[in-house]
Every structure is written in C-alpha cells, then in structure tokens.
Amino acid sequence: MAGRSLDDLGTEELSWVDFRAFVRWSPPASAYSRSVFGERAPWNDLATQLLAEAVNALRGGNWQRGGGKGPRPKPIEPPPEKAGFGETVMSMDDLDKRMGWSPRR
C-alpha cells in the first residue's frame, strides 16, 4: 500500500477490493486499528493475548511455589474497553477551522 492515496481509490491503482483487504487485514498496531480501537488496538493480536496469559501464569505459579508470601501478583490485563471511536461530536464549522478549509455556504 505504500505510495497509494485515497485519491487512487476506485481506480486500477487502488481498487475497492484492495482497499477492503487493506483495512480488514491491517495489523493491530496500525494507525487504522489505533483510530478505531484506541489503546486496545495491540490487544487485538492473538500473540499479545497469549503472551500476557503466559506471563500471568508464570507470575502466579512463582508466587504459589514461594508459599504465597508477599502480595498476590496482579495480572496483566488489557486496557478497559471504551467507546473511543465516534465519541466526540464536532460541528462542521469547527471541522472546517481545524482542517483549514474555507467555510461552508
């Protein structure tokens, strides 16, 4: 997708099918995923979830084998879910100002 622009969308350079595949299979750490899922974006990756589970199991097992001395280890958990996408509403005039566009008439 490098070197592509949304201006190319719908042409031979970037078909709608290619664009759909790009969005659907974009990596969890991509800008698209971060814009949709916010802080939870990296947690959409199975490898990240499995690694966190493995670390939690190791920490808990070590705590148990140590006789349960000290505080119980806190598990690694994903950030809480929140509706981050589309949460803020901005008027069209404010959007025009922010983007530097001429006012609507």
mmCIF file of C-alpha atoms in Angstrom:
data_model
loop_
_atom_site.group_PDB
_atom_site.id
_atom_site.type_symbol
_atom_site.label_atom_id
_atom_site.label_comp_id
_atom_site.label_asym_id
_atom_site.label_seq_id
_atom_site.Cartn_x
_atom_site.Cartn_y
_atom_site.Cartn_z
ATOM 1 C CA MET A 1 0.000 0.000 0.000
ATOM 2 C CA ALA A 2 2.999 2.274 0.162
ATOM 3 C CA GLY A 3 2.694 5.163 -2.229
ATOM 4 C CA ARG A 4 -1.072 4.887 -2.515
ATOM 5 C CA SER A 5 -3.505 7.685 -1.848
ATOM 6 C CA LEU A 6 -7.236 7.759 -1.246
ATOM 7 C CA ASP A 7 -7.384 9.769 -4.461
ATOM 8 C CA ASP A 8 -6.493 6.470 -6.213
ATOM 9 C CA LEU A 9 -9.467 4.680 -4.643
ATOM 10 C CA GLY A 10 -11.735 3.147 -7.263
ATOM 11 C CA THR A 11 -9.051 3.150 -9.970
ATOM 12 C CA GLU A 12 -6.725 0.415 -11.200
ATOM 13 C CA GLU A 13 -4.083 1.770 -8.812
ATOM 14 C CA LEU A 14 -6.261 1.044 -5.744
ATOM 15 C CA SER A 15 -9.419 -0.961 -6.316
ATOM 16 C CA TRP A 16 -12.194 -1.173 -3.747
ATOM 17 C CA VAL A 17 -11.348 -4.840 -3.197
ATOM 18 C CA ASP A 18 -7.714 -3.973 -2.446
ATOM 19 C CA PHE A 19 -8.787 -1.199 -0.093
ATOM 20 C CA ARG A 20 -11.164 -3.519 1.761
ATOM 21 C CA ALA A 21 -8.393 -6.107 2.180
ATOM 22 C CA PHE A 22 -6.019 -3.421 3.395
ATOM 23 C CA VAL A 23 -8.458 -2.219 6.050
ATOM 24 C CA ARG A 24 -9.634 -5.674 7.101
ATOM 25 C CA TRP A 25 -6.147 -7.163 7.482
ATOM 26 C CA SER A 26 -4.287 -4.125 8.768
ATOM 27 C CA PRO A 27 -2.042 -5.041 11.709
ATOM 28 C CA PRO A 28 -3.253 -4.317 15.243
ATOM 29 C CA ALA A 29 -0.624 -1.607 15.733
ATOM 30 C CA SER A 30 -1.541 0.203 12.500
ATOM 31 C CA ALA A 31 -2.869 3.748 12.505
ATOM 32 C CA TYR A 32 -6.269 2.465 11.355
ATOM 33 C CA SER A 33 -6.563 -0.002 14.246
ATOM 34 C CA ARG A 34 -5.407 2.601 16.739
ATOM 35 C CA SER A 35 -8.001 5.074 15.443
ATOM 36 C CA VAL A 36 -10.806 2.525 15.815
ATOM 37 C CA PHE A 37 -9.771 0.626 18.959
ATOM 38 C CA GLY A 38 -7.616 3.209 20.749
ATOM 39 C CA GLU A 39 -5.405 1.815 23.487
ATOM 40 C CA ARG A 40 -6.854 -1.667 23.000
ATOM 41 C CA ALA A 41 -5.503 -1.969 19.441
ATOM 42 C CA PRO A 42 -2.433 -4.090 20.327
ATOM 43 C CA TRP A 43 -4.675 -6.456 22.312
ATOM 44 C CA ASN A 44 -6.480 -7.458 19.121
ATOM 45 C CA ASP A 45 -3.425 -9.550 18.269
ATOM 46 C CA LEU A 46 -3.652 -13.185 19.409
ATOM 47 C CA ALA A 47 0.091 -13.364 20.084
ATOM 48 C CA THR A 48 -0.155 -10.439 22.519
ATOM 49 C CA GLN A 49 -3.060 -12.052 24.349
ATOM 50 C CA LEU A 50 -1.270 -15.406 24.628
ATOM 51 C CA LEU A 51 1.937 -13.780 25.841
ATOM 52 C CA ALA A 52 0.045 -11.908 28.563
ATOM 53 C CA GLU A 53 -1.643 -15.163 29.649
ATOM 54 C CA ALA A 54 1.719 -16.966 29.780
ATOM 55 C CA VAL A 55 3.289 -14.198 31.869
ATOM 56 C CA ASN A 56 0.286 -14.177 34.217
ATOM 57 C CA ALA A 57 0.548 -17.963 34.668
ATOM 58 C CA LEU A 58 4.305 -17.779 35.370
ATOM 59 C CA ARG A 59 3.923 -14.983 37.894
ATOM 60 C CA GLY A 60 1.076 -16.779 39.649
ATOM 61 C CA GLY A 61 2.972 -20.083 39.686
ATOM 62 C CA ASN A 62 6.097 -18.488 41.095
ATOM 63 C CA TRP A 63 4.029 -16.800 43.800
ATOM 64 C CA GLN A 64 2.401 -20.158 44.699
ATOM 65 C CA ARG A 65 5.725 -22.037 44.789
ATOM 66 C CA GLY A 66 7.078 -19.323 47.057
ATOM 67 C CA GLY A 67 4.451 -20.241 49.608
ATOM 68 C CA GLY A 68 2.146 -17.345 48.770
ATOM 69 C CA LYS A 69 4.408 -14.910 50.584
ATOM 70 C CA GLY A 70 4.015 -11.302 49.661
ATOM 71 C CA PRO A 71 1.157 -9.763 47.766
ATOM 72 C CA ARG A 72 -0.535 -11.819 45.090
ATOM 73 C CA PRO A 73 0.761 -10.701 41.664
ATOM 74 C CA LYS A 74 -1.615 -8.542 39.669
ATOM 75 C CA PRO A 75 -2.416 -9.975 36.235
ATOM 76 C CA ILE A 76 -1.542 -8.135 33.048
ATOM 77 C CA GLU A 77 -4.882 -7.009 31.680
ATOM 78 C CA PRO A 78 -5.860 -5.134 28.546
ATOM 79 C CA PRO A 79 -6.936 -1.515 28.883
ATOM 80 C CA PRO A 80 -10.648 -1.146 29.627
ATOM 81 C CA GLU A 81 -12.991 -1.003 26.690
ATOM 82 C CA LYS A 82 -14.467 2.355 25.976
ATOM 83 C CA ALA A 83 -16.277 3.830 23.049
ATOM 84 C CA GLY A 84 -13.420 5.871 21.666
ATOM 85 C CA PHE A 85 -14.430 5.985 18.011
ATOM 86 C CA GLY A 86 -17.132 8.494 17.240
ATOM 87 C CA GLU A 87 -17.394 9.574 20.843
ATOM 88 C CA THR A 88 -16.655 13.254 20.257
ATOM 89 C CA VAL A 89 -19.000 15.319 18.130
ATOM 90 C CA MET A 90 -17.636 18.332 16.286
ATOM 91 C CA SER A 91 -19.637 20.822 14.297
ATOM 92 C CA MET A 92 -18.884 21.153 10.606
ATOM 93 C CA ASP A 93 -17.738 24.769 11.129
ATOM 94 C CA ASP A 94 -15.227 23.645 13.799
ATOM 95 C CA LEU A 95 -14.012 20.908 11.470
ATOM 96 C CA ASP A 96 -13.535 23.448 8.688
ATOM 97 C CA LYS A 97 -11.467 25.649 11.006
ATOM 98 C CA ARG A 98 -9.360 22.750 12.230
ATOM 99 C CA MET A 99 -8.673 21.492 8.695
ATOM 100 C CA GLY A 100 -8.079 24.988 7.326
ATOM 101 C CA TRP A 101 -10.878 24.714 4.799
ATOM 102 C CA SER A 102 -12.972 27.607 3.604
ATOM 103 C CA PRO A 103 -16.293 27.995 5.442
ATOM 104 C CA ARG A 104 -19.358 26.254 4.091
ATOM 105 C CA ARG A 105 -22.060 28.333 2.456
#
